[in-house]
Amino acid sequence: MLSESETIYHIPLHQLPAYRHGYWILRTGEPAVLAATLAEENPERLVAVQLWDLEADSEPLNAWASGLPVELVLGDPATEYPSLYRHSNLLDHHPVSAVVPVRPGFLKAVKVAVSLDFAVRLDIGQPDPLLIEELLATLDFYLHQPSVGQPIEFFHGTLLGFYHDQPLSLWTVLGEEPQAVRFVADDGVESGYGRLATTDFAPTIEPMADFESLLDRVLATAQECRNCEFLHSCSGYFKWPLADYDCAGVKRVFGQVRTAALDLRRDIEAARA
Ligand code: SF4
């Protein structure tokens, strides 16, 4: 369990004055205001900035806080992907990621982000069964497209877990560990992050609740998780917020990631022999 001072808070820029503790991921649609505001702040508390309006001019961030990760958050990937090109100069001074929601047409946004040498983090939610084929096509692109030079998460972290036989929970791979991350809404109300913000479980989750007890709670209601061959790579992630979500599609994705990892390990061992 982490203390308040060790927690990462996702904070809208205008709520920053209320937070003198912990670490911050700041979100804004106004990069110029962000850079001006943070001129007075302790940069050691800042973990990353998120740009939520891709039409905004990110030039004020270019030479500011060199090395600080910048995340470009897409709302509708099918229509917003061209806006990614506007921010390619950020790479001169920052690691840049595109946060891509798994909605129809998201593969196009992934391909554009990869072509710009951005890392990608899929905001996967509880994907509709109709999106599983696009998810598998994205995985195929990640595995076989030579131009992919940056991680596409959650594929990358999950594949490494299978490869090293040390599975990583999706909560960890996607930076959403409930005991470590809190979300601050625009009105200042604090909650769990991401899929935990609106879940049925949320009212019973205390700040900084122990992750194992959260996991026990979801496993107690999800027989499917207890018997799932991917439990150690997933930790019940897809049973939030809707505990009756059908995991058949995501299990296909996990299965193909595992196959790719084992094939890779076999090939490397054969090459060393
Ligand atoms: S894939 Fe589904 S059933 Fe398996 S551990 Fe994850 S949430 Fe549970």
XYZ file of N, CA, C and O in Angstrom, residues 94-241:
592
model
N 11.092 15.399 -25.966
C 10.271 14.598 -25.052
C 10.033 13.190 -25.603
O 9.879 13.029 -26.823
N 9.921 12.182 -24.715
C 9.301 10.929 -25.134
C 7.811 11.210 -25.343
O 7.178 11.843 -24.492
N 7.257 10.770 -26.457
C 5.863 11.083 -26.781
C 5.080 9.786 -26.987
O 5.557 8.875 -27.674
N 3.905 9.729 -26.384
C 3.008 8.584 -26.564
C 1.672 9.077 -27.085
O 1.222 10.163 -26.714
N 1.042 8.248 -27.903
C -0.352 8.482 -28.279
C -1.211 7.531 -27.456
O -0.927 6.338 -27.398
N -2.213 8.084 -26.793
C -3.160 7.263 -26.044
C -4.382 7.083 -26.939
O -5.095 8.046 -27.234
N -4.584 5.842 -27.384
C -5.562 5.574 -28.442
C -6.705 4.724 -27.890
O -6.488 3.567 -27.516
N -7.907 5.284 -27.823
C -9.036 4.456 -27.356
C -9.382 3.393 -28.389
O -9.342 3.645 -29.604
N -9.702 2.220 -27.908
C -10.071 1.119 -28.808
C -11.531 1.321 -29.211
O -12.458 0.849 -28.564
N -11.662 2.116 -30.261
C -12.963 2.397 -30.868
C -12.816 2.153 -32.364
O -11.688 2.099 -32.871
N -13.913 1.996 -33.089
C -13.801 1.679 -34.526
C -12.842 2.619 -35.253
O -12.901 3.839 -35.098
N -11.933 2.033 -36.033
C -10.967 2.814 -36.801
C -9.691 3.139 -36.055
O -8.835 3.861 -36.566
N -9.510 2.544 -34.870
C -8.340 2.932 -34.066
C -7.016 2.476 -34.676
O -5.969 3.080 -34.426
N -7.042 1.416 -35.505
C -5.784 0.928 -36.081
C -5.121 2.002 -36.943
O -3.897 2.117 -36.970
N -5.915 2.801 -37.635
C -5.355 3.874 -38.452
C -4.554 4.848 -37.582
O -3.438 5.270 -37.941
N -5.096 5.195 -36.437
C -4.402 6.102 -35.518
C -3.115 5.466 -34.999
O -2.081 6.141 -34.862
N -3.168 4.163 -34.718
C -1.961 3.461 -34.256
C -0.875 3.529 -35.330
O 0.293 3.820 -35.048
N -1.257 3.296 -36.568
C -0.271 3.298 -37.654
C 0.343 4.679 -37.845
O 1.557 4.805 -38.073
N -0.473 5.712 -37.751
C 0.069 7.070 -37.882
C 1.018 7.374 -36.722
O 2.117 7.907 -36.913
N 0.611 7.018 -35.517
C 1.473 7.264 -34.349
C 2.815 6.546 -34.512
O 3.884 7.130 -34.269
N 2.770 5.296 -34.947
C 4.006 4.526 -35.143
C 4.871 5.157 -36.230
O 6.098 5.248 -36.090
N 4.227 5.645 -37.298
C 5.001 6.260 -38.383
C 5.712 7.517 -37.905
O 6.740 7.914 -38.463
N 5.172 8.147 -36.859
C 5.789 9.361 -36.302
C 6.781 9.033 -35.196
O 7.340 9.927 -34.567
N 6.969 7.747 -34.933
C 7.873 7.261 -33.890
C 7.359 7.562 -32.475
O 8.140 7.697 -31.534
N 6.045 7.682 -32.332
C 5.438 7.799 -31.016
C 5.214 6.393 -30.452
O 4.884 5.468 -31.191
N 5.360 6.264 -29.147
C 4.863 5.052 -28.489
C 3.334 5.112 -28.493
O 2.741 6.181 -28.704
N 2.718 3.976 -28.245
C 1.249 3.899 -28.238
C 0.799 3.188 -26.970
O 1.403 2.189 -26.559
N -0.223 3.732 -26.356
C -0.892 2.997 -25.278
C -2.359 2.874 -25.650
O -3.045 3.875 -25.843
N -2.816 1.650 -25.801
C -4.219 1.431 -26.132
C -5.064 1.621 -24.877
O -4.789 1.012 -23.836
N -6.055 2.476 -24.999
C -7.049 2.641 -23.934
C -8.153 1.649 -24.257
O -9.078 1.947 -25.011
N -8.031 0.457 -23.701
C -8.777 -0.670 -24.261
C -10.180 -0.839 -23.709
O -11.042 -1.410 -24.372
N -10.419 -0.327 -22.515
C -11.765 -0.470 -21.950
C -12.186 -1.928 -21.864
O -11.390 -2.812 -21.548
N -13.453 -2.172 -22.147
C -13.979 -3.533 -22.290
C -14.438 -3.642 -23.745
O -15.586 -3.344 -24.067
N -13.534 -4.041 -24.635
C -13.804 -3.885 -26.064
C -15.005 -4.701 -26.543
O -15.184 -5.855 -26.162
N -15.790 -4.034 -27.392
C -16.926 -4.696 -28.025
C -16.414 -5.889 -28.839
O -15.345 -5.808 -29.454
N -17.167 -6.981 -28.859
C -16.722 -8.137 -29.664
C -16.422 -7.769 -31.113
O -15.539 -8.368 -31.740
N -17.120 -6.759 -31.637
C -16.884 -6.359 -33.028
C -15.500 -5.730 -33.223
O -15.038 -5.586 -34.357
N -14.859 -5.338 -32.130
C -13.545 -4.707 -32.236
C -12.392 -5.696 -32.083
O -11.228 -5.327 -32.230
N -12.711 -6.935 -31.775
C -11.641 -7.908 -31.526
C -10.807 -8.145 -32.787
O -9.576 -8.254 -32.715
N -11.471 -8.196 -33.952
C -10.693 -8.426 -35.180
C -9.730 -7.260 -35.434
O -8.589 -7.467 -35.861
N -10.177 -6.031 -35.183
C -9.285 -4.877 -35.357
C -8.150 -4.916 -34.325
O -7.016 -4.539 -34.614
N -8.473 -5.408 -33.141
C -7.443 -5.552 -32.109
C -6.407 -6.596 -32.538
O -5.186 -6.389 -32.379
N -6.875 -7.686 -33.104
C -5.947 -8.720 -33.578
C -5.119 -8.214 -34.763
O -3.929 -8.541 -34.886
N -5.734 -7.404 -35.616
C -4.981 -6.822 -36.737
C -3.910 -5.851 -36.213
O -2.802 -5.764 -36.762
N -4.225 -5.142 -35.144
C -3.256 -4.226 -34.540
C -2.107 -5.012 -33.924
O -0.930 -4.626 -34.032
N -2.446 -6.124 -33.283
C -1.398 -6.983 -32.732
C -0.504 -7.523 -33.844
O 0.728 -7.536 -33.717
N -1.117 -7.943 -34.932
C -0.336 -8.447 -36.066
C 0.599 -7.353 -36.603
O 1.761 -7.614 -36.921
N 0.086 -6.140 -36.676
C 0.902 -5.003 -37.118
C 2.086 -4.807 -36.166
O 3.234 -4.642 -36.596
N 1.826 -4.844 -34.872
C 2.896 -4.683 -33.873
C 3.942 -5.793 -34.000
O 5.154 -5.545 -33.929
N 3.479 -7.008 -34.218
C 4.411 -8.139 -34.234
C 5.230 -8.222 -35.518
O 6.384 -8.666 -35.495
N 4.654 -7.808 -36.627
C 5.280 -8.131 -37.917
C 5.686 -6.928 -38.752
O 6.335 -7.114 -39.788
N 5.316 -5.714 -38.348
C 5.664 -4.551 -39.150
C 7.052 -4.039 -38.732
O 7.221 -3.573 -37.603
N 8.034 -4.123 -39.608
C 9.403 -3.733 -39.225
C 9.542 -2.275 -38.796
O 10.459 -1.936 -38.056
N 8.624 -1.418 -39.238
C 8.739 0.001 -38.891
C 8.313 0.305 -37.464
O 8.471 1.436 -36.994
N 7.789 -0.691 -36.742
C 7.369 -0.436 -35.358
C 8.620 -0.367 -34.479
O 9.257 -1.384 -34.198
N 8.970 0.837 -34.073
C 10.182 1.023 -33.276
C 9.909 1.401 -31.834
O 10.831 1.548 -31.038
N 8.643 1.587 -31.485
C 8.259 1.980 -30.128
C 7.237 0.981 -29.594
O 6.538 0.331 -30.379
N 7.122 0.873 -28.281
C 6.143 -0.083 -27.733
C 4.711 0.287 -28.095
O 4.363 1.469 -28.157
N 3.913 -0.728 -28.339
C 2.459 -0.570 -28.368
C 1.938 -1.350 -27.171
O 2.067 -2.569 -27.109
N 1.448 -0.624 -26.181
C 0.924 -1.282 -24.979
C -0.585 -1.451 -25.087
O -1.266 -0.615 -25.640
N -1.045 -2.588 -24.676
C -0.496 -3.501 -23.715
C 0.260 -4.691 -24.318
O 0.735 -5.577 -23.580
N 0.369 -4.712 -25.648
C 1.002 -5.864 -26.282
C 2.438 -6.054 -25.788
O 2.860 -7.172 -25.486
N 3.188 -4.960 -25.768
C 4.617 -5.047 -25.505
C 4.914 -5.611 -24.108
O 5.667 -6.581 -23.967
N 4.312 -5.011 -23.096
C 4.574 -5.458 -21.728
C 4.078 -6.879 -21.494
O 4.723 -7.673 -20.795
N 2.937 -7.202 -22.078
C 2.390 -8.559 -21.914
C 3.272 -9.580 -22.605
O 3.539 -10.665 -22.060
N 3.759 -9.232 -23.783
C 4.646 -10.159 -24.500
C 5.934 -10.391 -23.712
O 6.407 -11.537 -23.595
N 6.502 -9.333 -23.150
C 7.719 -9.509 -22.352
C 7.458 -10.406 -21.148
O 8.304 -11.216 -20.771
N 6.279 -10.249 -20.539
C 5.933 -11.100 -19.404
C 5.896 -12.568 -19.780
O 6.438 -13.423 -19.077
N 5.273 -12.859 -20.914
C 5.241 -14.260 -21.380
C 6.650 -14.730 -21.747
O 7.036 -15.859 -21.457
N 7.399 -13.860 -22.399
C 8.741 -14.250 -22.869
C 9.628 -14.641 -21.691
O 10.358 -15.639 -21.748
N 9.595 -13.844 -20.639
C 10.454 -14.111 -19.478
C 9.791 -15.029 -18.463
O 10.361 -15.290 -17.401
N 8.591 -15.486 -18.791
C 7.846 -16.346 -17.871
C 7.608 -15.653 -16.527
O 7.632 -16.281 -15.475
N 7.439 -14.343 -16.590
C 7.135 -13.553 -15.393
C 5.990 -12.603 -15.758
O 6.219 -11.416 -16.039
N 4.764 -13.138 -15.810
C 3.636 -12.334 -16.296
C 3.477 -11.020 -15.539
O 3.625 -10.968 -14.311
N 3.180 -9.976 -16.294
C 2.916 -8.660 -15.723
C 1.420 -8.399 -15.814
O 0.828 -8.538 -16.883
N 0.840 -7.971 -14.709
C -0.582 -7.639 -14.702
C -0.863 -6.463 -15.642
O -0.065 -5.526 -15.749
N -2.012 -6.494 -16.283
C -2.385 -5.366 -17.148
C -2.478 -4.064 -16.368
O -2.216 -2.993 -16.909
N -2.838 -4.144 -15.090
C -2.902 -2.926 -14.283
C -1.523 -2.270 -14.233
O -1.402 -1.046 -14.238
N -0.482 -3.100 -14.206
C 0.884 -2.583 -14.170
C 1.319 -2.128 -15.556
O 1.858 -1.023 -15.726
N 1.067 -2.965 -16.554
C 1.503 -2.645 -17.919
C 0.920 -1.312 -18.386
O 1.592 -0.512 -19.047
N -0.331 -1.058 -18.005
C -1.009 0.153 -18.480
C -0.955 1.305 -17.464
O -1.590 2.348 -17.672
N -0.175 1.125 -16.402
C -0.003 2.209 -15.435
C -1.265 2.572 -14.693
O -1.515 3.743 -14.405
N -2.075 1.556 -14.339
C -3.362 1.824 -13.689
C -3.485 1.095 -12.354
O -4.605 0.752 -11.934
N -2.383 0.847 -11.687
C -2.451 0.089 -10.437
C -3.323 0.841 -9.431
O -3.024 1.988 -9.071
N -4.405 0.197 -8.973
C -5.361 0.920 -8.122
C -4.755 1.480 -6.859
O -5.217 2.494 -6.345
N -3.738 0.821 -6.322
C -3.154 1.298 -5.079
C -2.192 2.453 -5.295
O -1.723 3.058 -4.343
N -1.906 2.771 -6.576
C -0.869 3.769 -6.854
C -1.389 4.988 -7.601
O -0.711 6.015 -7.635
N -2.578 4.886 -8.196
C -3.041 5.930 -9.112
C -4.433 6.408 -8.720
O -5.320 5.596 -8.446
N -4.620 7.728 -8.699
C -5.926 8.316 -8.409
C -6.280 9.303 -9.507
O -5.403 9.897 -10.140
N -7.571 9.469 -9.728
C -8.050 10.389 -10.761
C -8.747 11.563 -10.095
O -9.570 11.379 -9.190
N -8.420 12.767 -10.552
C -9.074 13.973 -10.051
C -9.906 14.551 -11.197
O -9.359 14.914 -12.253
N -11.222 14.606 -10.999
C -12.114 15.114 -12.043
C -11.976 16.629 -12.173
O -11.375 17.296 -11.324
N -12.584 17.173 -13.217
C -12.501 18.618 -13.443
C -13.062 19.414 -12.259
O -12.611 20.526 -11.990
N -14.053 18.823 -11.556
C -14.621 19.531 -10.401
C -13.874 19.247 -9.105
O -14.311 19.650 -8.026
N -12.760 18.518 -9.212
C -11.926 18.271 -8.035
C -12.263 16.996 -7.282
O -11.574 16.638 -6.331
N -13.326 16.299 -7.689
C -13.702 15.063 -6.992
C -12.692 13.967 -7.338
O -12.373 13.735 -8.506
N -12.216 13.292 -6.306
C -11.204 12.248 -6.477
C -11.870 10.875 -6.568
O -12.858 10.614 -5.877
N -11.299 10.007 -7.391
C -11.853 8.649 -7.514
C -10.741 7.714 -7.939
O -9.602 8.136 -8.160
N -11.117 6.428 -8.094
C -10.188 5.509 -8.715
C -9.932 5.948 -10.144
O -10.673 6.760 -10.713
N -8.891 5.403 -10.729
C -8.505 5.830 -12.078
C -9.109 4.910 -13.136
O -9.223 3.700 -12.927
N -9.438 5.507 -14.285
C -9.838 4.724 -15.448
C -11.070 3.885 -15.196
O -12.116 4.386 -14.790
N -10.937 2.583 -15.408
C -12.096 1.698 -15.305
C -12.615 1.597 -13.881
O -13.712 1.083 -13.664
N -11.841 2.061 -12.908
C -12.311 2.015 -11.530
C -13.096 3.260 -11.137
O -13.666 3.327 -10.059
N -13.131 4.277 -12.018
C -13.764 5.539 -11.655
C -15.270 5.412 -11.507
O -15.873 6.042 -10.644
N -15.898 4.596 -12.337
C -17.357 4.529 -12.321
C -17.874 3.135 -12.006
O -19.040 2.840 -12.185
N -16.989 2.295 -11.528
C -17.364 0.915 -11.313
C -18.319 0.736 -10.133
O -18.355 1.556 -9.219
N -19.039 -0.363 -10.150
C -19.858 -0.719 -8.994
C -19.014 -0.896 -7.748
O -19.490 -0.767 -6.634
N -17.737 -1.227 -7.966
C -16.864 -1.481 -6.817
C -16.370 -0.183 -6.193
O -15.905 -0.170 -5.082
N -16.460 0.933 -6.977
C -15.826 2.174 -6.543
C -16.233 2.641 -5.146
O -15.378 3.054 -4.370
N -17.538 2.583 -4.794
C -17.898 3.129 -3.485
C -17.235 2.405 -2.326
O -17.142 2.938 -1.230
N -16.803 1.169 -2.555
C -16.207 0.415 -1.457
C -14.690 0.465 -1.479
O -14.046 -0.107 -0.620
N -14.141 1.134 -2.475
C -12.690 1.189 -2.563
C -12.178 2.415 -1.819
O -12.493 3.538 -2.173
N -11.432 2.167 -0.773
C -10.841 3.267 -0.025
C -9.633 3.778 -0.784
O -8.969 3.024 -1.487
N -9.320 5.052 -0.638
C -8.075 5.543 -1.225
C -6.913 4.693 -0.739
O -6.830 4.306 0.421
N -6.024 4.411 -1.651
C -4.830 3.618 -1.355
C -5.174 2.206 -0.882
O -4.444 1.577 -0.133
N -6.353 1.695 -1.273
C -6.720 0.335 -0.882
C -5.688 -0.652 -1.405
O -5.082 -0.439 -2.430
N -5.534 -1.725 -0.686
C -4.555 -2.721 -1.076
C -5.013 -3.447 -2.336
O -6.138 -3.927 -2.433
N -4.117 -3.544 -3.299
C -4.482 -4.121 -4.590
C -4.913 -5.576 -4.449
O -5.847 -6.025 -5.102
N -4.243 -6.312 -3.596
C -4.600 -7.724 -3.448
C -6.033 -7.888 -2.965
O -6.739 -8.792 -3.398
N -6.475 -6.993 -2.075
C -7.848 -7.120 -1.585
C -8.840 -6.755 -2.685
O -9.925 -7.327 -2.777
N -8.456 -5.790 -3.542
C -9.317 -5.471 -4.684
C -9.429 -6.668 -5.616
O -10.506 -7.013 -6.106
N -8.303 -7.290 -5.847
C -8.287 -8.437 -6.741
C -9.119 -9.573 -6.158
O -9.915 -10.206 -6.863
N -8.956 -9.799 -4.861
C -9.760 -10.839 -4.217
C -11.243 -10.562 -4.414
O -12.045 -11.464 -4.632
N -11.606 -9.285 -4.347
C -13.016 -8.923 -4.456
C -13.558 -9.256 -5.852
O -14.633 -9.783 -6.004
N -12.765 -8.921 -6.878
C -13.264 -9.205 -8.220
C -13.246 -10.706 -8.493
O -14.150 -11.250 -9.115
N -12.242 -11.388 -7.959
C -12.179 -12.827 -8.184
C -13.321 -13.545 -7.471
O -13.808 -14.576 -7.933
N -13.742 -12.973 -6.360
C -14.839 -13.595 -5.619
C -16.126 -13.580 -6.428
O -17.005 -14.412 -6.234
N -16.255 -12.625 -7.338
C -17.475 -12.530 -8.128
C -17.291 -13.042 -9.545
O -18.228 -13.086 -10.318
N -16.063 -13.380 -9.916
C -15.799 -13.766 -11.299
C -15.179 -15.155 -11.350
O -13.955 -15.320 -11.335
N -16.046 -16.132 -11.390
C -15.588 -17.517 -11.498
C -14.675 -17.689 -12.711
O -13.691 -18.422 -12.677
N -15.022 -16.966 -13.775
C -14.247 -17.081 -15.017
C -12.780 -16.709 -14.774
O -11.879 -17.311 -15.360
N -12.525 -15.715 -13.931
C -11.142 -15.305 -13.659
C -10.386 -16.390 -12.908
O -9.215 -16.656 -13.190
N -11.041 -16.974 -11.932
C -10.332 -17.973 -11.112
C -9.790 -19.106 -11.965
O -8.750 -19.677 -11.669
N -10.520 -19.437 -13.028
C -10.097 -20.556 -13.876
C -9.407 -20.106 -15.150
O -9.156 -20.920 -16.042
N -9.073 -18.825 -15.246
C -8.569 -18.286 -16.509
C -7.072 -18.545 -16.654
O -6.289 -18.256 -15.751
N -6.684 -19.029 -17.821
C -5.256 -19.316 -18.060
C -4.424 -18.034 -18.154
O -3.191 -18.089 -18.105
N -5.084 -16.885 -18.282
C -4.353 -15.623 -18.394
C -4.475 -14.755 -17.140
O -4.187 -13.557 -17.185
N -4.887 -15.361 -16.056
C -5.117 -14.584 -14.836
C -3.889 -13.765 -14.437
O -3.997 -12.604 -14.052
N -2.704 -14.348 -14.539
C -1.520 -13.648 -14.048
C -1.091 -12.507 -14.975
O -0.345 -11.627 -14.559
N -1.548 -12.531 -16.218
C -1.253 -11.422 -17.125
C -2.350 -10.367 -17.109
O -2.140 -9.269 -17.612
N -3.475 -10.704 -16.544
C -4.646 -9.837 -16.629
C -5.088 -9.331 -15.261
O -5.411 -8.160 -15.089
N -5.087 -10.237 -14.280
C -5.532 -9.906 -12.915
C -6.943 -9.340 -12.890
O -7.223 -8.355 -12.181
N -7.801 -9.909 -13.693
C -9.208 -9.501 -13.647
C -9.489 -8.153 -14.283
O -10.601 -7.618 -14.142
N -8.528 -7.614 -15.021
C -8.645 -6.261 -15.569
C -9.916 -6.079 -16.388
O -10.569 -5.038 -16.324
N -10.274 -7.081 -17.166
C -11.414 -6.917 -18.073
C -12.765 -7.148 -17.399
O -13.801 -7.064 -18.056
N -12.758 -7.434 -16.129
C -14.034 -7.581 -15.415
C -14.465 -6.279 -14.752
O -15.406 -6.261 -13.968
N -13.749 -5.189 -15.057
C -14.150 -3.868 -14.592
C -14.440 -2.963 -15.781
O -13.690 -3.021 -16.774
N -15.436 -2.113 -15.786
C -16.396 -1.925 -14.693
C -17.545 -2.954 -14.688
O -18.190 -3.112 -13.671
